[in-house]
Short mmCIF file of C-alpha atoms (C1' of nucleotides) in Angstrom, two decimals:
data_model
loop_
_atom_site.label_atom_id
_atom_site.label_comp_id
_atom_site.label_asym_id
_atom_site.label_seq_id
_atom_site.Cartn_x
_atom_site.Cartn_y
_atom_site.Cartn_z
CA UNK A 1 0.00 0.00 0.00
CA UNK A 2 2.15 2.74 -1.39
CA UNK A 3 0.76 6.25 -1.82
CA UNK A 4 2.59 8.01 -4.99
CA UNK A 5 2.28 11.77 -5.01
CA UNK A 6 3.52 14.17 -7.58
CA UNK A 7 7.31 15.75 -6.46
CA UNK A 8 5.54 18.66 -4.77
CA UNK A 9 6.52 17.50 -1.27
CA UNK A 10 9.71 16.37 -0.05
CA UNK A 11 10.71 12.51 0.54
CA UNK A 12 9.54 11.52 3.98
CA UNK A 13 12.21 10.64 6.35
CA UNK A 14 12.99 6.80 6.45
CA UNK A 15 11.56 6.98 10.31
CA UNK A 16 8.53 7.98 8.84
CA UNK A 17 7.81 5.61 5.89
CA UNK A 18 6.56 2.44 7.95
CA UNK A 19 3.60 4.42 8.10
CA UNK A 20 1.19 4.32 5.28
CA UNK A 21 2.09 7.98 4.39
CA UNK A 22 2.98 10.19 1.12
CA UNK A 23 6.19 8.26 -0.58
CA UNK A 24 7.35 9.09 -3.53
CA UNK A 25 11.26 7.61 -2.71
CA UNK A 26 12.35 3.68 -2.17
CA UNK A 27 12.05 0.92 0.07
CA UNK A 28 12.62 1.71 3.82
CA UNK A 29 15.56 -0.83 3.29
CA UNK A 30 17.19 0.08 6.54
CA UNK A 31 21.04 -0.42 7.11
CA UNK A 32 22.52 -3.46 8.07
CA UNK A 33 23.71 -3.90 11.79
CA UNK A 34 27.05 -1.82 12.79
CA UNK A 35 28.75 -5.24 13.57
CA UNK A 36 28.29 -7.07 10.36
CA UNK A 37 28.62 -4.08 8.56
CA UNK A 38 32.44 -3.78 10.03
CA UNK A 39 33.25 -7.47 10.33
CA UNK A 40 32.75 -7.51 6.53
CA UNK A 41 34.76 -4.59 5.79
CA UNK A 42 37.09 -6.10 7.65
CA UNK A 43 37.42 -9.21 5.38
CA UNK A 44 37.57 -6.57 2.30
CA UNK A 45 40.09 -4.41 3.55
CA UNK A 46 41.96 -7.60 3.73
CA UNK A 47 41.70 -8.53 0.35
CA UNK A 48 42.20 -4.34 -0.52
CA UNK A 49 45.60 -4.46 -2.34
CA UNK A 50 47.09 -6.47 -5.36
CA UNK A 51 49.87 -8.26 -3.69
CA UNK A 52 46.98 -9.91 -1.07
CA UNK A 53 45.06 -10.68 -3.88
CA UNK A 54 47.66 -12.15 -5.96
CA UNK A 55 48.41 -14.17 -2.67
CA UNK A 56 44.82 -15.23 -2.53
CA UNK A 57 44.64 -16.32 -5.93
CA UNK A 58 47.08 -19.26 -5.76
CA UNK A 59 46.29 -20.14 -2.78
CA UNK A 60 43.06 -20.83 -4.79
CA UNK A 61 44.56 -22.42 -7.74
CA UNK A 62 47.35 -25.00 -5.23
CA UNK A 63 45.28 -25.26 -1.93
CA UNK A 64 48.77 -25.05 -0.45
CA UNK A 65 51.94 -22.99 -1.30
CA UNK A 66 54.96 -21.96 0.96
CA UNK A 67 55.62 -18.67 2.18
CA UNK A 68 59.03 -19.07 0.59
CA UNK A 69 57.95 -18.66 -2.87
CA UNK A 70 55.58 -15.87 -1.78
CA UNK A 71 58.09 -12.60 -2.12
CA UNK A 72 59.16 -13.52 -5.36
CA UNK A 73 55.10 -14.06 -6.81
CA UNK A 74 53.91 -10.38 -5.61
CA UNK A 75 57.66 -9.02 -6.06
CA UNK A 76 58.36 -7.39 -2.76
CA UNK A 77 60.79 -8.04 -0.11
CA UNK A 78 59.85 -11.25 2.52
CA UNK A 79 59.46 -8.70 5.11
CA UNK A 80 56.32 -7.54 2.85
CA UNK A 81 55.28 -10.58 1.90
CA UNK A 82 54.79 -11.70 5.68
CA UNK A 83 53.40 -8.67 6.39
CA UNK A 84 50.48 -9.35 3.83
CA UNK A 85 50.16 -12.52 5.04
CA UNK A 86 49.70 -11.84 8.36
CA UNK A 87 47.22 -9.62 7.34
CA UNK A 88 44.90 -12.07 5.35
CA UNK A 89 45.66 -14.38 8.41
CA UNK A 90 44.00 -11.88 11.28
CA UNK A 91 41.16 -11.75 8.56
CA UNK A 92 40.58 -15.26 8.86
CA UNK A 93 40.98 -15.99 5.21
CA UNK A 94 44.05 -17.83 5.48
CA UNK A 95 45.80 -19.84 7.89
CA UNK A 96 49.72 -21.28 7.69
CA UNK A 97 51.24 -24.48 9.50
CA UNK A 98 55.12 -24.58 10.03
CA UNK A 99 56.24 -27.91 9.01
CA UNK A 100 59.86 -28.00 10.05
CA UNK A 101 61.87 -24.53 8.45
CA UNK A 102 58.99 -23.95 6.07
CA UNK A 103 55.34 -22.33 6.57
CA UNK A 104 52.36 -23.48 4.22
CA UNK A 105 49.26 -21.65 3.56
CA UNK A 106 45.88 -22.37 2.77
CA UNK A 107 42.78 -20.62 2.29
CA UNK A 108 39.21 -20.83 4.77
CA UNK A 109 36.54 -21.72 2.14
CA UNK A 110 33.80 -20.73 4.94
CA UNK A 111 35.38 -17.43 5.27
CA UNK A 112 35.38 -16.70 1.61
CA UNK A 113 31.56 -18.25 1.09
CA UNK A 114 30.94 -15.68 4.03
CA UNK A 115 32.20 -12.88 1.81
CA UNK A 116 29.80 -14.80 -1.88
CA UNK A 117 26.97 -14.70 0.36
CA UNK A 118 27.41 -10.95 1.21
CA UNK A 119 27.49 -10.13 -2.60
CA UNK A 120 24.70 -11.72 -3.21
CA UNK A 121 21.34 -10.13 -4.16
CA UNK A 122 18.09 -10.91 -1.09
CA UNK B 1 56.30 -36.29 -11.64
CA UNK B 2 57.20 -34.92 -9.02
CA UNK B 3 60.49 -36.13 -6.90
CA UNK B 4 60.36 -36.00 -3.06
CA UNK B 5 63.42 -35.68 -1.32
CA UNK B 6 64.27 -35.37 2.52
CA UNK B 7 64.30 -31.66 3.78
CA UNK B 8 68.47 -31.52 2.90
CA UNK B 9 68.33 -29.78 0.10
CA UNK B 10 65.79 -26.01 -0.31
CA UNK B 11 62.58 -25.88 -2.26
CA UNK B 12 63.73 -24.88 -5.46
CA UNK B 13 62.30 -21.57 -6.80
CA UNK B 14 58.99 -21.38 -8.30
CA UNK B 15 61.22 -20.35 -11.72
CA UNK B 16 62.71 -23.77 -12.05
CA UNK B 17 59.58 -26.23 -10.99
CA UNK B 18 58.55 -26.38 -14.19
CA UNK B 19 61.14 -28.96 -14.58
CA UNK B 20 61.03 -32.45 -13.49
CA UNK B 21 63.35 -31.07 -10.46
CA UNK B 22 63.80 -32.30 -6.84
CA UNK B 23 60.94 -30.21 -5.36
CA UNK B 24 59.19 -30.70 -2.17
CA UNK B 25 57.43 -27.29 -1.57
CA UNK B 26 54.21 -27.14 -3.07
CA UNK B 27 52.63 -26.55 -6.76
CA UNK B 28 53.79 -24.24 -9.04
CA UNK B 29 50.69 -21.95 -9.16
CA UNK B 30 52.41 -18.37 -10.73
CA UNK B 31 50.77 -15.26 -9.11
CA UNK B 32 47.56 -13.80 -11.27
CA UNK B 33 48.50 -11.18 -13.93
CA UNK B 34 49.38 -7.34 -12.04
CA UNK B 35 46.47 -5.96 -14.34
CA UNK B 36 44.06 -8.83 -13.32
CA UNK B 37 44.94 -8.05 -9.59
CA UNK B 38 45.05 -4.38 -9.73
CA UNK B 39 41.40 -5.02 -10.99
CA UNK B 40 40.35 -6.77 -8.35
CA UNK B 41 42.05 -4.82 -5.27
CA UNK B 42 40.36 -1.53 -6.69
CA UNK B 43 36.81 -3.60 -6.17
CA UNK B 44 37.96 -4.89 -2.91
CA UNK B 45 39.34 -1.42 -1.66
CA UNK B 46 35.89 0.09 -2.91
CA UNK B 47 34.26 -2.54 -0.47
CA UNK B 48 36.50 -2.15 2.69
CA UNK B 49 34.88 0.36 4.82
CA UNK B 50 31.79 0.30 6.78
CA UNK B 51 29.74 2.54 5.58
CA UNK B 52 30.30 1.07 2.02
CA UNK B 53 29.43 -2.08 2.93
CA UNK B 54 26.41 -0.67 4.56
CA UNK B 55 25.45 1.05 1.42
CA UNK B 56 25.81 -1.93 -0.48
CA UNK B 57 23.69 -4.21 1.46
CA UNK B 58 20.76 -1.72 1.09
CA UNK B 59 21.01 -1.32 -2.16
CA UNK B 60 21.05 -5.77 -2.60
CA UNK B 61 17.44 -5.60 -0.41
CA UNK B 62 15.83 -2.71 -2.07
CA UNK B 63 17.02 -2.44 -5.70
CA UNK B 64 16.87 0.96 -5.78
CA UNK B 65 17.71 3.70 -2.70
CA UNK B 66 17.49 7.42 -2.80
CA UNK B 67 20.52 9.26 -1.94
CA UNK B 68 18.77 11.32 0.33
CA UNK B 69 18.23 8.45 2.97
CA UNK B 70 21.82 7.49 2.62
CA UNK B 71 23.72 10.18 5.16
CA UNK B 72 21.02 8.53 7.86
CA UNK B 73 21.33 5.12 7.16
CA UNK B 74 25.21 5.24 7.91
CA UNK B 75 25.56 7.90 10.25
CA UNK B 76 27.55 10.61 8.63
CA UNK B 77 27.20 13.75 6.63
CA UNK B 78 25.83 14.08 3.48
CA UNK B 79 29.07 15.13 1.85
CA UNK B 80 30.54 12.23 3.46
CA UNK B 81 27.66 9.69 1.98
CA UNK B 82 28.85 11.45 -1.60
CA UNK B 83 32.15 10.60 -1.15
CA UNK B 84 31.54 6.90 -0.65
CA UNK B 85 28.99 6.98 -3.04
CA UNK B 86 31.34 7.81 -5.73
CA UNK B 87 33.94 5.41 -4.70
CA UNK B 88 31.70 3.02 -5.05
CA UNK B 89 30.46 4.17 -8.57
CA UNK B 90 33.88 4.52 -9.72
CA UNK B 91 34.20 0.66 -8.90
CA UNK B 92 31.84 0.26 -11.00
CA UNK B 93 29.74 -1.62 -7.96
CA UNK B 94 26.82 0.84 -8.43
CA UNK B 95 25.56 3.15 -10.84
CA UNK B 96 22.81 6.30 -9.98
CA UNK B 97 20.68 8.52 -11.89
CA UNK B 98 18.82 11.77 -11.10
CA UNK B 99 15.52 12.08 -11.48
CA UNK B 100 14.37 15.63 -10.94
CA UNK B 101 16.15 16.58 -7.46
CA UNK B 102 16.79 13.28 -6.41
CA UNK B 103 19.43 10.54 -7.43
CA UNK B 104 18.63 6.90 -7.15
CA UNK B 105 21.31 4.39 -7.07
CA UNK B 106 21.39 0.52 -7.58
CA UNK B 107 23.50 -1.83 -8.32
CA UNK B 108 25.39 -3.57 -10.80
CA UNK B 109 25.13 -7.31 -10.51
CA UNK B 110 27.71 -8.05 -12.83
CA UNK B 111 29.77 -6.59 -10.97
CA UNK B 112 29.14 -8.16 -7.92
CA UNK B 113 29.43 -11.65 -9.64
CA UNK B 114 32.82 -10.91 -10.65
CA UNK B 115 33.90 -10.47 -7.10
CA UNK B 116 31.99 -13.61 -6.21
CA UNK B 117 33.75 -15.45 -9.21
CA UNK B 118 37.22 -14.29 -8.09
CA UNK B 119 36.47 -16.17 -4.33
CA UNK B 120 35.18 -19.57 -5.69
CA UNK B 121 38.02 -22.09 -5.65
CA UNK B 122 38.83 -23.59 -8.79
"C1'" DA C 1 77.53 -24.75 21.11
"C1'" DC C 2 77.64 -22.66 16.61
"C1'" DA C 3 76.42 -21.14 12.05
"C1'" DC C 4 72.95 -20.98 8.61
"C1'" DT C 5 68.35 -20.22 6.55
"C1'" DG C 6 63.40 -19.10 6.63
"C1'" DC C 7 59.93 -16.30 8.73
"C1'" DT C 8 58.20 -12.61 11.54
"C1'" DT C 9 58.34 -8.30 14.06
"C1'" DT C 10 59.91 -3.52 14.75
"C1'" DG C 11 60.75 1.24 13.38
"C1'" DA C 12 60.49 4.92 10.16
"C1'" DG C 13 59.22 7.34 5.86
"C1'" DA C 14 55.97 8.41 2.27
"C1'" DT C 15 51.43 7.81 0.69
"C1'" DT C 16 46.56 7.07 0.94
"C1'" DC C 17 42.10 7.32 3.27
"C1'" DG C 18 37.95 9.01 6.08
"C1'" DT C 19 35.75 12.90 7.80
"C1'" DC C 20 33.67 17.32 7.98
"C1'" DG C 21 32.70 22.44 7.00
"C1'" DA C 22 32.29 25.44 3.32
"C1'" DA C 23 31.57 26.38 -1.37
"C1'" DT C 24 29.52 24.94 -5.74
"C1'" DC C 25 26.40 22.66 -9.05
"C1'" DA C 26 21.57 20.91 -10.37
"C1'" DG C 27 16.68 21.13 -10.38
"C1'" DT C 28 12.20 22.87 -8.63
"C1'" DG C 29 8.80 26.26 -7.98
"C1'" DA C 30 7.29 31.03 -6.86
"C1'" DT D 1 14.85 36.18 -11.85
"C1'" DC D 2 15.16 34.64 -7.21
"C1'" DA D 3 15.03 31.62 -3.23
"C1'" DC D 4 15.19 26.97 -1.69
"C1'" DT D 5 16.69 22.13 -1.29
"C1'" DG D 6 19.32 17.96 -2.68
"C1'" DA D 7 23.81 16.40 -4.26
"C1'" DT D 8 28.54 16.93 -5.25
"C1'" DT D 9 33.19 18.92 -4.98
"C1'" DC D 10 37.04 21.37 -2.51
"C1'" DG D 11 40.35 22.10 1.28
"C1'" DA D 12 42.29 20.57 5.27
"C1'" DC D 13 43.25 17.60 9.12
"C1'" DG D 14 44.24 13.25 11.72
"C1'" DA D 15 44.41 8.27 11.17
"C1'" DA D 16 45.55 4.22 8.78
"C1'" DT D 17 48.39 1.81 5.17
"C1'" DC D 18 52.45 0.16 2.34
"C1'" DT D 19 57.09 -0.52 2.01
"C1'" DC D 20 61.70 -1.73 3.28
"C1'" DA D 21 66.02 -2.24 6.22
"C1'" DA D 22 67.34 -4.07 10.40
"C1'" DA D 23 66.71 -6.85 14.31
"C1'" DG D 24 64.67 -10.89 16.43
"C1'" DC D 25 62.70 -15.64 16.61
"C1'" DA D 26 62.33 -20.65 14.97
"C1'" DG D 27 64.38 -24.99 13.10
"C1'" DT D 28 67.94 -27.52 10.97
"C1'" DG D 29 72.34 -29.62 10.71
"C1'" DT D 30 77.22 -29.61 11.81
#
DNA sequence: ACACTGCTTTGAGATTCGTCGAATCAGTGA
DNA sequence: TCACTGATTCGACGAATCTCAAAGCAGTGT
């Protein structure tokens, strides 16, 4: 039951239209909760820069690669390199096991389906 | 075929794998293409803030949101709302058009399904 | 114990980002 | 034309980010 009026009047507030009153503007729609809202930005700022998202990508491809070949894939120092990684790790996208000298990564498919489902229209 | 050895001897580089080498590390799996990566990061980096994401999700429930509710919905000014709103149009994530005074924005589902496509394991 | 290598953390510099007030542009209606 | 409102852009500030060299930690093998 949505009253349409000519543009004489201003759009009523978003407060306002849950009432049956003069709209002329969109779906209430209200924004989502402050804490979901962040903890997904979170995951995106993660994935916010080429070198993490090169990182990402074969970790997608190999399901498993060493931190040792990492610096030389994005071309930046290993300093760099673990800095991404640690980066994608807080995230919760990746996570890396030490086996003996050398670390190996893999990705979190629930964290990534968290981040499909996000995209994805109601 | 791939050769196992004991831990002696260090991973050889991703540059010589290609070969029928000792190799113990993990697959080859080169890093995406710079462009490919840049690509992506710029859609990630439009995603990784809050408000953004807040922006986003009402746009996926509703289809169609004046700009006029948006300052509300996340809390901030309405020159601050513009500024989000056009990092998020120059992502490409969303597109707007005016209509008299007001401009409505919506999304861009291809888009969005490019993101999605870029998470799903191969 | 020692040296060696891989990985991470620390510290510092340059750059980018988020925010708002103020100014400007766009469209409506008197 | 003028006044009014919605939307965007500009200017400036503090906060966060990216990068690397250098130092520190972890494991291996002599």
């Amino acid at each position: 039951m949505t009253t349409v009026t000519t543009s004489l009047e201003a759009p009523a507030p978003a407060s306002a239209r849950q009432l049956p009153v003069l709209t002329i503007c969109c779906a209430p729609s209200a924004a989502m909760a402050d804490d979901d809202a962040a903890s997904l930005a979170g995951m995106f700022k993660a994935l916010a820069d080429p070198a993490r998202v090169k990182i990402l990508s074969m970790l997608l491809n190999a399901d498993e690669v060493c931190a040792c070949d990492m610096a030389d894939a994005i071309g930046k120092t290993a300093a760099t390199a673990s800095h991404h990684l640690k980066l994608l790790r807080d995230a919760g996208l990746i996570i890396g096991d030490r086996r003996g000298t050398w670390v190996y990564y893999r990705v979190v498919p629930e964290r990534l389906a968290a981040i499909r489902d996000a995209l994805t229209l109601a």
